[in-house]
Amino acid sequence: MVNIIITGGSSSIGRELISKLSLKKVNIIYQINKSKPFTKKKNINFIRSDFCNHVSLKKFINFVTKKTNKIDFLIHLPSSKIQIKKFEDYSWFEINSQINIQVRSLHLLLTSLIKKKILSRKTKIIILGSEATRGKPPRGMLDYVASKGLLKWYCNIFRGEFKDIKLTLLSPNMFKSPLLSNLPEFFIKKNSKKTFYKSQIVKKILSILK
């Protein structure tokens, strides 16, 4: 049976993706933070984990490594809510929190899976990046853009180190979602080169999983 790990399972993309995958014969382990689990099937397991908390993150990684001895697909989607603030009003804690959620969590998970030989040349990794890292970044989103930029370079380095493992970095434009609920609509439209919907991202991910 195919084994799939999904981080950021409570995001709008994560929920739709898990809902569609639950109809297939696959084993799924997904991570959520504070939200309620939304599936009740034997082949689908969830674990609560706060990726800003090192102990909680390690519990998630231990759970994954104990539940499976091989991973076919790893889908990394986590992020905290996006905010708009002046550059000088951002604290290092806010920037570091986004980095912990998006980059540190991925690094600790990948290194653990590699050391335990759970990743293989057949494993496919899908990472959710952002269009904001291309060209001139939007103003007022220091924590988000900095973490996504670091995530982009991390993926490039990983590809160079592990050429046999396929890693796909998706970088969609902004689209309406709970993640962007703190942003005004005009800001989302201003920083999107074209209209984008979460269903398009889910469809793209599902096409990679085939």
CSV table of C-alpha atoms in Angstrom, one decimal:
chain,number,residue,atom,x,y,z
A,1,MET,CA,0.0,0.0,0.0
A,2,VAL,CA,1.2,3.5,-0.8
A,3,ASN,CA,2.3,5.5,2.3
A,4,ILE,CA,1.7,9.3,2.3
A,5,ILE,CA,2.8,11.8,4.9
A,6,ILE,CA,1.1,15.3,5.0
A,7,THR,CA,2.2,18.2,7.2
A,8,GLY,CA,-0.1,21.2,7.4
A,9,GLY,CA,-3.1,18.9,7.2
A,10,SER,CA,-5.5,21.4,8.6
A,11,SER,CA,-4.8,24.0,5.9
A,12,SER,CA,-7.4,24.4,3.2
A,13,ILE,CA,-5.2,22.6,0.7
A,14,GLY,CA,-4.4,19.9,3.2
A,15,ARG,CA,-8.0,19.2,4.0
A,16,GLU,CA,-9.1,19.0,0.4
A,17,LEU,CA,-6.2,16.8,-0.5
A,18,ILE,CA,-6.8,14.4,2.4
A,19,SER,CA,-10.5,14.3,1.5
A,20,LYS,CA,-9.7,13.2,-2.0
A,21,LEU,CA,-6.9,10.8,-1.1
A,22,SER,CA,-9.2,9.1,1.6
A,23,LEU,CA,-11.2,7.7,-1.3
A,24,LYS,CA,-8.2,5.8,-2.5
A,25,LYS,CA,-6.4,2.7,-1.2
A,26,VAL,CA,-3.5,4.6,0.6
A,27,ASN,CA,-2.2,4.9,4.1
A,28,ILE,CA,-2.1,8.5,5.3
A,29,ILE,CA,-0.4,10.1,8.3
A,30,TYR,CA,-1.2,13.8,8.6
A,31,GLN,CA,-0.2,16.5,11.0
A,32,ILE,CA,-2.4,19.1,12.6
A,33,ASN,CA,-1.9,21.7,15.3
A,34,LYS,CA,-5.0,23.0,17.1
A,35,SER,CA,-7.8,22.0,14.7
A,36,LYS,CA,-10.0,18.9,15.1
A,37,PRO,CA,-9.2,15.8,13.0
A,38,PHE,CA,-11.6,15.5,10.1
A,39,THR,CA,-11.4,11.8,8.9
A,40,LYS,CA,-12.3,8.6,10.6
A,41,LYS,CA,-10.8,5.7,8.6
A,42,LYS,CA,-8.5,2.9,9.6
A,43,ASN,CA,-5.9,3.8,6.9
A,44,ILE,CA,-5.7,7.4,8.0
A,45,ASN,CA,-3.9,8.5,11.1
A,46,PHE,CA,-3.3,12.0,12.5
A,47,ILE,CA,-1.1,13.5,15.1
A,48,ARG,CA,-1.2,16.9,16.8
A,49,SER,CA,2.1,18.7,16.6
A,50,ASP,CA,3.1,22.3,17.1
A,51,PHE,CA,6.1,22.8,14.7
A,52,CYS,CA,7.2,25.8,16.7
A,53,ASN,CA,7.8,23.5,19.7
A,54,HIS,CA,10.9,21.3,19.4
A,55,VAL,CA,9.6,18.6,21.7
A,56,SER,CA,6.2,18.4,19.9
A,57,LEU,CA,7.9,18.3,16.5
A,58,LYS,CA,10.1,15.4,17.7
A,59,LYS,CA,7.0,13.5,18.8
A,60,PHE,CA,5.6,13.8,15.4
A,61,ILE,CA,8.8,12.6,13.7
A,62,ASN,CA,8.9,9.6,16.1
A,63,PHE,CA,5.3,8.8,15.4
A,64,VAL,CA,6.0,8.8,11.7
A,65,THR,CA,9.1,6.6,11.9
A,66,LYS,CA,7.3,4.1,14.1
A,67,LYS,CA,4.2,3.9,11.9
A,68,THR,CA,6.0,3.1,8.7
A,69,ASN,CA,9.2,1.7,7.3
A,70,LYS,CA,8.8,3.4,3.9
A,71,ILE,CA,7.4,6.6,2.5
A,72,ASP,CA,6.2,7.0,-1.0
A,73,PHE,CA,5.1,10.6,-0.8
A,74,LEU,CA,5.9,13.4,1.6
A,75,ILE,CA,3.8,16.6,1.2
A,76,HIS,CA,4.9,19.6,3.2
A,77,LEU,CA,2.3,22.4,3.5
A,78,PRO,CA,2.5,24.1,6.9
A,79,SER,CA,2.4,27.8,7.6
A,80,SER,CA,1.0,30.1,10.2
A,81,LYS,CA,-1.4,32.9,9.3
A,82,ILE,CA,0.0,35.6,7.1
A,83,GLN,CA,0.1,39.2,8.4
A,84,ILE,CA,1.0,42.6,7.2
A,85,LYS,CA,3.3,44.8,9.3
A,86,LYS,CA,5.9,47.4,8.9
A,87,PHE,CA,9.5,46.0,8.6
A,88,GLU,CA,10.6,47.7,11.8
A,89,ASP,CA,7.6,46.2,13.7
A,90,TYR,CA,8.5,42.6,13.1
A,91,SER,CA,10.2,40.8,16.0
A,92,TRP,CA,12.8,38.1,15.5
A,93,PHE,CA,10.4,35.7,17.3
A,94,GLU,CA,7.8,36.1,14.5
A,95,ILE,CA,10.3,35.5,11.8
A,96,ASN,CA,11.9,32.6,13.6
A,97,SER,CA,8.4,31.1,14.2
A,98,GLN,CA,7.7,31.0,10.5
A,99,ILE,CA,11.1,29.5,9.8
A,100,ASN,CA,10.6,26.8,12.5
A,101,ILE,CA,7.2,25.9,11.0
A,102,GLN,CA,8.3,25.7,7.4
A,103,VAL,CA,12.0,24.9,7.3
A,104,ARG,CA,13.2,23.5,10.6
A,105,SER,CA,10.3,21.0,10.7
A,106,LEU,CA,11.2,19.8,7.2
A,107,HIS,CA,14.9,19.5,7.9
A,108,LEU,CA,14.4,17.5,11.1
A,109,LEU,CA,11.8,15.3,9.4
A,110,LEU,CA,14.0,14.6,6.3
A,111,THR,CA,17.2,14.0,8.2
A,112,SER,CA,15.4,11.5,10.5
A,113,LEU,CA,13.9,9.7,7.6
A,114,ILE,CA,17.2,9.6,5.7
A,115,LYS,CA,19.1,8.2,8.7
A,116,LYS,CA,16.5,5.5,9.3
A,117,LYS,CA,16.5,4.7,5.5
A,118,ILE,CA,12.7,5.3,5.3
A,119,LEU,CA,13.2,7.6,2.2
A,120,SER,CA,14.2,5.9,-1.0
A,121,ARG,CA,14.9,6.8,-4.6
A,122,LYS,CA,11.2,6.1,-5.3
A,123,THR,CA,10.0,8.7,-2.7
A,124,LYS,CA,8.5,11.9,-4.1
A,125,ILE,CA,8.5,15.1,-2.0
A,126,ILE,CA,6.2,17.9,-2.7
A,127,ILE,CA,6.8,21.3,-1.0
A,128,LEU,CA,4.5,24.3,-1.0
A,129,GLY,CA,6.5,27.4,-1.7
A,130,SER,CA,5.3,30.8,-2.8
A,131,GLU,CA,5.3,33.1,-5.8
A,132,ALA,CA,6.4,35.8,-3.3
A,133,THR,CA,10.0,34.5,-3.6
A,134,ARG,CA,10.2,35.4,-7.3
A,135,GLY,CA,11.2,38.9,-8.4
A,136,LYS,CA,10.3,41.8,-6.2
A,137,PRO,CA,8.7,40.5,-2.9
A,138,PRO,CA,5.5,42.1,-1.6
A,139,ARG,CA,6.0,44.6,1.2
A,140,GLY,CA,4.9,44.1,4.8
A,141,MET,CA,5.3,40.3,4.8
A,142,LEU,CA,8.8,39.9,6.2
A,143,ASP,CA,8.3,36.7,8.2
A,144,TYR,CA,6.4,34.9,5.5
A,145,VAL,CA,8.6,35.9,2.5
A,146,ALA,CA,11.9,35.3,4.5
A,147,SER,CA,10.8,31.8,5.5
A,148,LYS,CA,9.6,30.9,2.0
A,149,GLY,CA,12.8,32.2,0.5
A,150,LEU,CA,14.8,30.1,2.9
A,151,LEU,CA,12.6,27.1,2.1
A,152,LYS,CA,13.2,27.6,-1.7
A,153,TRP,CA,17.0,27.6,-1.2
A,154,TYR,CA,16.8,24.6,1.1
A,155,CYS,CA,15.0,22.7,-1.6
A,156,ASN,CA,17.6,23.6,-4.1
A,157,ILE,CA,20.4,22.4,-1.8
A,158,PHE,CA,18.5,19.1,-1.1
A,159,ARG,CA,18.1,18.5,-4.9
A,160,GLY,CA,21.8,18.8,-5.3
A,161,GLU,CA,22.6,16.4,-2.4
A,162,PHE,CA,19.9,13.8,-3.3
A,163,LYS,CA,19.6,13.7,-7.1
A,164,ASP,CA,17.8,10.4,-7.0
A,165,ILE,CA,14.9,11.7,-4.9
A,166,LYS,CA,12.3,13.8,-6.8
A,167,LEU,CA,11.5,17.0,-5.0
A,168,THR,CA,8.8,19.3,-6.5
A,169,LEU,CA,8.5,22.9,-5.2
A,170,LEU,CA,5.2,24.4,-6.1
A,171,SER,CA,5.1,28.2,-5.9
A,172,PRO,CA,1.5,29.4,-6.4
A,173,ASN,CA,0.2,33.0,-6.3
A,174,MET,CA,-1.9,34.3,-3.4
A,175,PHE,CA,-5.4,33.0,-3.3
A,176,LYS,CA,-8.3,33.3,-0.9
A,177,SER,CA,-7.9,31.0,2.1
A,178,PRO,CA,-8.0,31.0,5.9
A,179,LEU,CA,-4.2,31.5,5.8
A,180,LEU,CA,-4.8,34.9,4.2
A,181,SER,CA,-7.9,35.9,6.2
A,182,ASN,CA,-6.0,38.7,7.9
A,183,LEU,CA,-5.1,40.3,4.5
A,184,PRO,CA,-7.4,42.8,2.7
A,185,GLU,CA,-8.7,41.5,-0.6
A,186,PHE,CA,-7.0,44.4,-2.6
A,187,PHE,CA,-3.6,43.3,-1.3
A,188,ILE,CA,-4.2,39.7,-2.4
A,189,LYS,CA,-5.2,40.9,-5.9
A,190,LYS,CA,-2.3,43.3,-6.1
A,191,ASN,CA,0.2,40.6,-5.4
A,192,SER,CA,-1.3,37.9,-7.6
A,193,LYS,CA,-0.3,37.8,-11.2
A,194,LYS,CA,-3.3,35.7,-12.1
A,195,THR,CA,-6.4,34.3,-10.4
A,196,PHE,CA,-5.5,31.1,-8.5
A,197,TYR,CA,-7.6,28.6,-6.7
A,198,LYS,CA,-6.7,26.0,-4.1
A,199,SER,CA,-8.4,23.3,-6.3
A,200,GLN,CA,-5.7,24.0,-8.9
A,201,ILE,CA,-2.9,23.3,-6.4
A,202,VAL,CA,-4.7,20.1,-5.2
A,203,LYS,CA,-5.1,18.9,-8.8
A,204,LYS,CA,-1.4,19.6,-9.4
A,205,ILE,CA,-0.4,17.6,-6.3
A,206,LEU,CA,-2.7,14.7,-7.2
A,207,SER,CA,-1.1,14.6,-10.7
A,208,ILE,CA,2.3,14.2,-9.1
A,209,LEU,CA,1.1,11.4,-6.9
A,210,LYS,CA,0.1,9.2,-9.9
